[in-house]
């Protein structure tokens, strides 16, 4: 069975300068088959672009609970400004092998990176999803404490689900 695994946050990520002082920093990886595309846009969309119903349901609960407290909802993030998005996440930075999505709020700033890299052991490539969160106040820290366990399950499931569906081909 193909499963995402916890890894160290990649030192060569565009997010690396954000690691210091992070209130949440995690990274999960999954091995890519040799025939998978190396196109970071296609890979990121395969992971983030088609969330499972249960993750959508959790996001609905999160939005309903947090909106009255002034935290941006997924819908409000999706409606803000123009620009490229994957699901409701704005694309903030890109390189040929990494895409960074994220949002800044008065309570916290988050970034998620999807990075393709060569595997050190055994050769091949892996896809690494890294998340960095910096909280600005007590509400941000309370929110992060509440959602962190769900976040970890969701990120792993996004990677595992994409692998089970099959990676895009070149």
PDB file of C-alpha atoms in Angstrom:
ATOM      1  CA  UNK A   1       0.000   0.000   0.000  1.00  0.00           C
ATOM      2  CA  UNK A   2       1.253   3.456  -0.931  1.00  0.00           C
ATOM      3  CA  UNK A   3       1.252   5.847   2.029  1.00  0.00           C
ATOM      4  CA  UNK A   4       2.616   9.295   2.741  1.00  0.00           C
ATOM      5  CA  UNK A   5       5.326   9.440   5.376  1.00  0.00           C
ATOM      6  CA  UNK A   6       6.632  12.130   7.682  1.00  0.00           C
ATOM      7  CA  UNK A   7       9.968  13.666   6.582  1.00  0.00           C
ATOM      8  CA  UNK A   8      12.178  16.544   7.661  1.00  0.00           C
ATOM      9  CA  UNK A   9      11.223  19.887   6.190  1.00  0.00           C
ATOM     10  CA  UNK A  10      13.282  20.281   3.005  1.00  0.00           C
ATOM     11  CA  UNK A  11      16.209  22.677   3.346  1.00  0.00           C
ATOM     12  CA  UNK A  12      15.983  23.496  -0.375  1.00  0.00           C
ATOM     13  CA  UNK A  13      12.335  24.634  -0.235  1.00  0.00           C
ATOM     14  CA  UNK A  14      11.320  28.213  -0.951  1.00  0.00           C
ATOM     15  CA  UNK A  15       9.750  28.083   2.528  1.00  0.00           C
ATOM     16  CA  UNK A  16      13.027  27.332   4.331  1.00  0.00           C
ATOM     17  CA  UNK A  17      13.492  30.927   5.517  1.00  0.00           C
ATOM     18  CA  UNK A  18      10.076  30.701   7.193  1.00  0.00           C
ATOM     19  CA  UNK A  19      10.933  27.633   9.291  1.00  0.00           C
ATOM     20  CA  UNK A  20      12.539  29.564  12.142  1.00  0.00           C
ATOM     21  CA  UNK A  21      10.032  30.385  14.866  1.00  0.00           C
ATOM     22  CA  UNK A  22       7.175  28.559  13.163  1.00  0.00           C
ATOM     23  CA  UNK A  23       4.216  27.596  15.306  1.00  0.00           C
ATOM     24  CA  UNK A  24       3.655  24.616  13.022  1.00  0.00           C
ATOM     25  CA  UNK A  25       6.162  23.048  10.665  1.00  0.00           C
ATOM     26  CA  UNK A  26       5.631  19.654   9.100  1.00  0.00           C
ATOM     27  CA  UNK A  27       6.452  17.818   5.910  1.00  0.00           C
ATOM     28  CA  UNK A  28       5.112  14.625   4.360  1.00  0.00           C
ATOM     29  CA  UNK A  29       6.414  12.820   1.292  1.00  0.00           C
ATOM     30  CA  UNK A  30       5.270  10.164  -1.109  1.00  0.00           C
ATOM     31  CA  UNK A  31       7.350   8.348  -3.707  1.00  0.00           C
ATOM     32  CA  UNK A  32       6.522   9.113  -7.313  1.00  0.00           C
ATOM     33  CA  UNK A  33       6.566   6.304  -9.862  1.00  0.00           C
ATOM     34  CA  UNK A  34       9.115   6.657 -12.655  1.00  0.00           C
ATOM     35  CA  UNK A  35       6.388   7.312 -15.226  1.00  0.00           C
ATOM     36  CA  UNK A  36       4.829  10.246 -13.306  1.00  0.00           C
ATOM     37  CA  UNK A  37       5.028  13.711 -14.781  1.00  0.00           C
ATOM     38  CA  UNK A  38       7.606  16.111 -13.378  1.00  0.00           C
ATOM     39  CA  UNK A  39       5.315  19.091 -14.070  1.00  0.00           C
ATOM     40  CA  UNK A  40       4.865  20.721 -10.672  1.00  0.00           C
ATOM     41  CA  UNK A  41       1.556  22.339 -11.636  1.00  0.00           C
ATOM     42  CA  UNK A  42       0.022  19.034 -12.660  1.00  0.00           C
ATOM     43  CA  UNK A  43       1.380  17.261  -9.583  1.00  0.00           C
ATOM     44  CA  UNK A  44       0.182  19.979  -7.198  1.00  0.00           C
ATOM     45  CA  UNK A  45      -3.288  19.925  -8.777  1.00  0.00           C
ATOM     46  CA  UNK A  46      -3.361  16.120  -8.486  1.00  0.00           C
ATOM     47  CA  UNK A  47      -2.714  16.470  -4.740  1.00  0.00           C
ATOM     48  CA  UNK A  48      -4.624  19.629  -3.791  1.00  0.00           C
ATOM     49  CA  UNK A  49      -7.178  20.095  -6.560  1.00  0.00           C
ATOM     50  CA  UNK A  50      -9.648  17.322  -5.770  1.00  0.00           C
ATOM     51  CA  UNK A  51     -10.183  17.052  -2.015  1.00  0.00           C
ATOM     52  CA  UNK A  52     -12.228  14.201  -0.593  1.00  0.00           C
ATOM     53  CA  UNK A  53     -15.792  14.877   0.572  1.00  0.00           C
ATOM     54  CA  UNK A  54     -14.847  14.333   4.199  1.00  0.00           C
ATOM     55  CA  UNK A  55     -12.179  17.050   3.996  1.00  0.00           C
ATOM     56  CA  UNK A  56     -14.702  19.427   2.427  1.00  0.00           C
ATOM     57  CA  UNK A  57     -17.087  18.621   5.298  1.00  0.00           C
ATOM     58  CA  UNK A  58     -14.376  19.376   7.873  1.00  0.00           C
ATOM     59  CA  UNK A  59     -13.621  22.657   6.093  1.00  0.00           C
ATOM     60  CA  UNK A  60     -17.324  23.538   6.260  1.00  0.00           C
ATOM     61  CA  UNK A  61     -17.319  22.961  10.026  1.00  0.00           C
ATOM     62  CA  UNK A  62     -14.114  24.994  10.366  1.00  0.00           C
ATOM     63  CA  UNK A  63     -15.611  27.863   8.358  1.00  0.00           C
ATOM     64  CA  UNK A  64     -18.870  27.866  10.365  1.00  0.00           C
ATOM     65  CA  UNK A  65     -17.051  27.906  13.714  1.00  0.00           C
ATOM     66  CA  UNK A  66     -14.284  30.357  12.833  1.00  0.00           C
ATOM     67  CA  UNK A  67     -16.071  32.937  10.630  1.00  0.00           C
ATOM     68  CA  UNK A  68     -17.840  34.615  13.584  1.00  0.00           C
ATOM     69  CA  UNK A  69     -14.402  35.043  15.198  1.00  0.00           C
ATOM     70  CA  UNK A  70     -13.073  36.948  12.186  1.00  0.00           C
ATOM     71  CA  UNK A  71     -11.000  34.145  10.624  1.00  0.00           C
ATOM     72  CA  UNK A  72     -11.169  34.066   6.828  1.00  0.00           C
ATOM     73  CA  UNK A  73     -13.327  31.266   5.435  1.00  0.00           C
ATOM     74  CA  UNK A  74     -12.316  29.098   2.492  1.00  0.00           C
ATOM     75  CA  UNK A  75     -15.004  30.863   0.449  1.00  0.00           C
ATOM     76  CA  UNK A  76     -13.726  34.332   1.305  1.00  0.00           C
ATOM     77  CA  UNK A  77     -10.167  33.288   0.465  1.00  0.00           C
ATOM     78  CA  UNK A  78     -11.362  31.900  -2.884  1.00  0.00           C
ATOM     79  CA  UNK A  79     -13.215  35.138  -3.710  1.00  0.00           C
ATOM     80  CA  UNK A  80     -10.360  37.504  -2.810  1.00  0.00           C
ATOM     81  CA  UNK A  81      -8.521  39.069  -5.701  1.00  0.00           C
ATOM     82  CA  UNK A  82      -7.578  37.377  -8.900  1.00  0.00           C
ATOM     83  CA  UNK A  83      -4.681  35.154  -9.575  1.00  0.00           C
ATOM     84  CA  UNK A  84      -4.097  31.486  -9.839  1.00  0.00           C
ATOM     85  CA  UNK A  85      -5.580  29.086  -7.302  1.00  0.00           C
ATOM     86  CA  UNK A  86      -5.640  25.398  -6.567  1.00  0.00           C
ATOM     87  CA  UNK A  87      -8.975  24.661  -4.926  1.00  0.00           C
ATOM     88  CA  UNK A  88      -9.353  27.792  -2.783  1.00  0.00           C
ATOM     89  CA  UNK A  89      -5.617  28.176  -2.051  1.00  0.00           C
ATOM     90  CA  UNK A  90      -3.873  31.096  -3.804  1.00  0.00           C
ATOM     91  CA  UNK A  91      -0.623  30.226  -5.599  1.00  0.00           C
ATOM     92  CA  UNK A  92       1.988  32.613  -4.200  1.00  0.00           C
ATOM     93  CA  UNK A  93       5.317  31.414  -5.635  1.00  0.00           C
ATOM     94  CA  UNK A  94       6.593  28.893  -8.114  1.00  0.00           C
ATOM     95  CA  UNK A  95       9.676  27.351  -9.593  1.00  0.00           C
ATOM     96  CA  UNK A  96      10.064  24.468 -12.007  1.00  0.00           C
ATOM     97  CA  UNK A  97       9.932  22.001  -9.095  1.00  0.00           C
ATOM     98  CA  UNK A  98       7.982  23.759  -6.338  1.00  0.00           C
ATOM     99  CA  UNK A  99       4.655  25.502  -5.912  1.00  0.00           C
ATOM    100  CA  UNK A 100       3.841  27.563  -2.798  1.00  0.00           C
ATOM    101  CA  UNK A 101       0.261  28.207  -1.761  1.00  0.00           C
ATOM    102  CA  UNK A 102      -0.914  30.190   1.221  1.00  0.00           C
ATOM    103  CA  UNK A 103      -2.751  33.016   2.853  1.00  0.00           C
ATOM    104  CA  UNK A 104      -2.105  35.724   5.417  1.00  0.00           C
ATOM    105  CA  UNK A 105      -4.712  36.583   8.036  1.00  0.00           C
ATOM    106  CA  UNK A 106      -4.616  38.848  11.061  1.00  0.00           C
ATOM    107  CA  UNK A 107      -4.520  35.715  13.249  1.00  0.00           C
ATOM    108  CA  UNK A 108      -1.931  33.653  11.379  1.00  0.00           C
ATOM    109  CA  UNK A 109      -0.039  33.236   8.111  1.00  0.00           C
ATOM    110  CA  UNK A 110       0.231  29.846   6.466  1.00  0.00           C
ATOM    111  CA  UNK A 111       2.209  28.484   3.553  1.00  0.00           C
ATOM    112  CA  UNK A 112       2.066  25.072   1.959  1.00  0.00           C
ATOM    113  CA  UNK A 113       4.686  23.924  -0.505  1.00  0.00           C
ATOM    114  CA  UNK A 114       4.472  21.062  -2.980  1.00  0.00           C
ATOM    115  CA  UNK A 115       8.012  20.142  -4.035  1.00  0.00           C
ATOM    116  CA  UNK A 116       9.389  17.468  -6.375  1.00  0.00           C
ATOM    117  CA  UNK A 117      12.853  16.299  -5.381  1.00  0.00           C
ATOM    118  CA  UNK A 118      15.287  13.506  -6.069  1.00  0.00           C
ATOM    119  CA  UNK A 119      15.369  10.881  -3.337  1.00  0.00           C
ATOM    120  CA  UNK A 120      18.716  10.542  -1.593  1.00  0.00           C
ATOM    121  CA  UNK A 121      18.294   6.871  -0.730  1.00  0.00           C
ATOM    122  CA  UNK A 122      17.263   4.457  -3.460  1.00  0.00           C
ATOM    123  CA  UNK A 123      17.005   6.959  -6.270  1.00  0.00           C
ATOM    124  CA  UNK A 124      13.795   8.084  -7.899  1.00  0.00           C
ATOM    125  CA  UNK A 125      11.683  11.110  -7.044  1.00  0.00           C
ATOM    126  CA  UNK A 126       9.320  12.041  -4.278  1.00  0.00           C
ATOM    127  CA  UNK A 127       6.689  14.692  -3.784  1.00  0.00           C
ATOM    128  CA  UNK A 128       6.983  16.601  -0.501  1.00  0.00           C
ATOM    129  CA  UNK A 129       4.172  18.679   1.011  1.00  0.00           C
ATOM    130  CA  UNK A 130       5.470  21.122   3.631  1.00  0.00           C
ATOM    131  CA  UNK A 131       3.347  23.409   5.802  1.00  0.00           C
ATOM    132  CA  UNK A 132       4.573  26.388   7.812  1.00  0.00           C
ATOM    133  CA  UNK A 133       2.318  28.458  10.083  1.00  0.00           C
ATOM    134  CA  UNK A 134       3.180  31.588  12.048  1.00  0.00           C
ATOM    135  CA  UNK A 135       0.567  32.770  14.563  1.00  0.00           C
ATOM    136  CA  UNK A 136       0.093  36.453  15.386  1.00  0.00           C
ATOM    137  CA  UNK A 137      -2.103  36.268  18.480  1.00  0.00           C
ATOM    138  CA  UNK A 138      -3.919  34.060  20.974  1.00  0.00           C
ATOM    139  CA  UNK A 139      -6.788  33.309  18.578  1.00  0.00           C
ATOM    140  CA  UNK A 140      -4.293  32.138  15.952  1.00  0.00           C
ATOM    141  CA  UNK A 141      -2.571  29.855  18.448  1.00  0.00           C
ATOM    142  CA  UNK A 142      -5.897  28.457  19.745  1.00  0.00           C
ATOM    143  CA  UNK A 143      -7.093  27.853  16.196  1.00  0.00           C
ATOM    144  CA  UNK A 144      -3.839  26.122  15.266  1.00  0.00           C
ATOM    145  CA  UNK A 145      -3.981  23.915  18.364  1.00  0.00           C
ATOM    146  CA  UNK A 146      -7.509  22.839  17.422  1.00  0.00           C
ATOM    147  CA  UNK A 147      -6.858  22.106  13.753  1.00  0.00           C
ATOM    148  CA  UNK A 148      -3.285  20.734  13.807  1.00  0.00           C
ATOM    149  CA  UNK A 149      -4.287  17.078  14.320  1.00  0.00           C
ATOM    150  CA  UNK A 150      -6.796  17.332  11.451  1.00  0.00           C
ATOM    151  CA  UNK A 151      -4.241  19.118   9.267  1.00  0.00           C
ATOM    152  CA  UNK A 152      -1.760  16.244   9.621  1.00  0.00           C
ATOM    153  CA  UNK A 153      -4.357  13.634   8.676  1.00  0.00           C
ATOM    154  CA  UNK A 154      -5.592  15.720   5.747  1.00  0.00           C
ATOM    155  CA  UNK A 155      -2.145  16.364   4.241  1.00  0.00           C
ATOM    156  CA  UNK A 156      -1.225  12.682   4.421  1.00  0.00           C
ATOM    157  CA  UNK A 157      -4.568  11.726   2.914  1.00  0.00           C
ATOM    158  CA  UNK A 158      -4.168  14.239   0.053  1.00  0.00           C
ATOM    159  CA  UNK A 159      -0.839  12.675  -0.934  1.00  0.00           C
ATOM    160  CA  UNK A 160      -2.006   9.082  -0.491  1.00  0.00           C
ATOM    161  CA  UNK A 161      -5.268   9.716  -2.349  1.00  0.00           C
ATOM    162  CA  UNK A 162      -3.434  11.302  -5.294  1.00  0.00           C
ATOM    163  CA  UNK A 163      -1.115   8.282  -5.499  1.00  0.00           C
ATOM    164  CA  UNK A 164      -4.061   5.874  -5.463  1.00  0.00           C
ATOM    165  CA  UNK A 165      -5.822   7.800  -8.251  1.00  0.00           C
ATOM    166  CA  UNK A 166      -2.644   7.726 -10.328  1.00  0.00           C
ATOM    167  CA  UNK A 167      -0.167  10.482 -11.052  1.00  0.00           C
ATOM    168  CA  UNK A 168      -0.361  12.552 -14.228  1.00  0.00           C
ATOM    169  CA  UNK A 169       1.830  11.314 -17.044  1.00  0.00           C
ATOM    170  CA  UNK A 170       4.297  13.493 -19.012  1.00  0.00           C
TER     171      UNK A 170
END
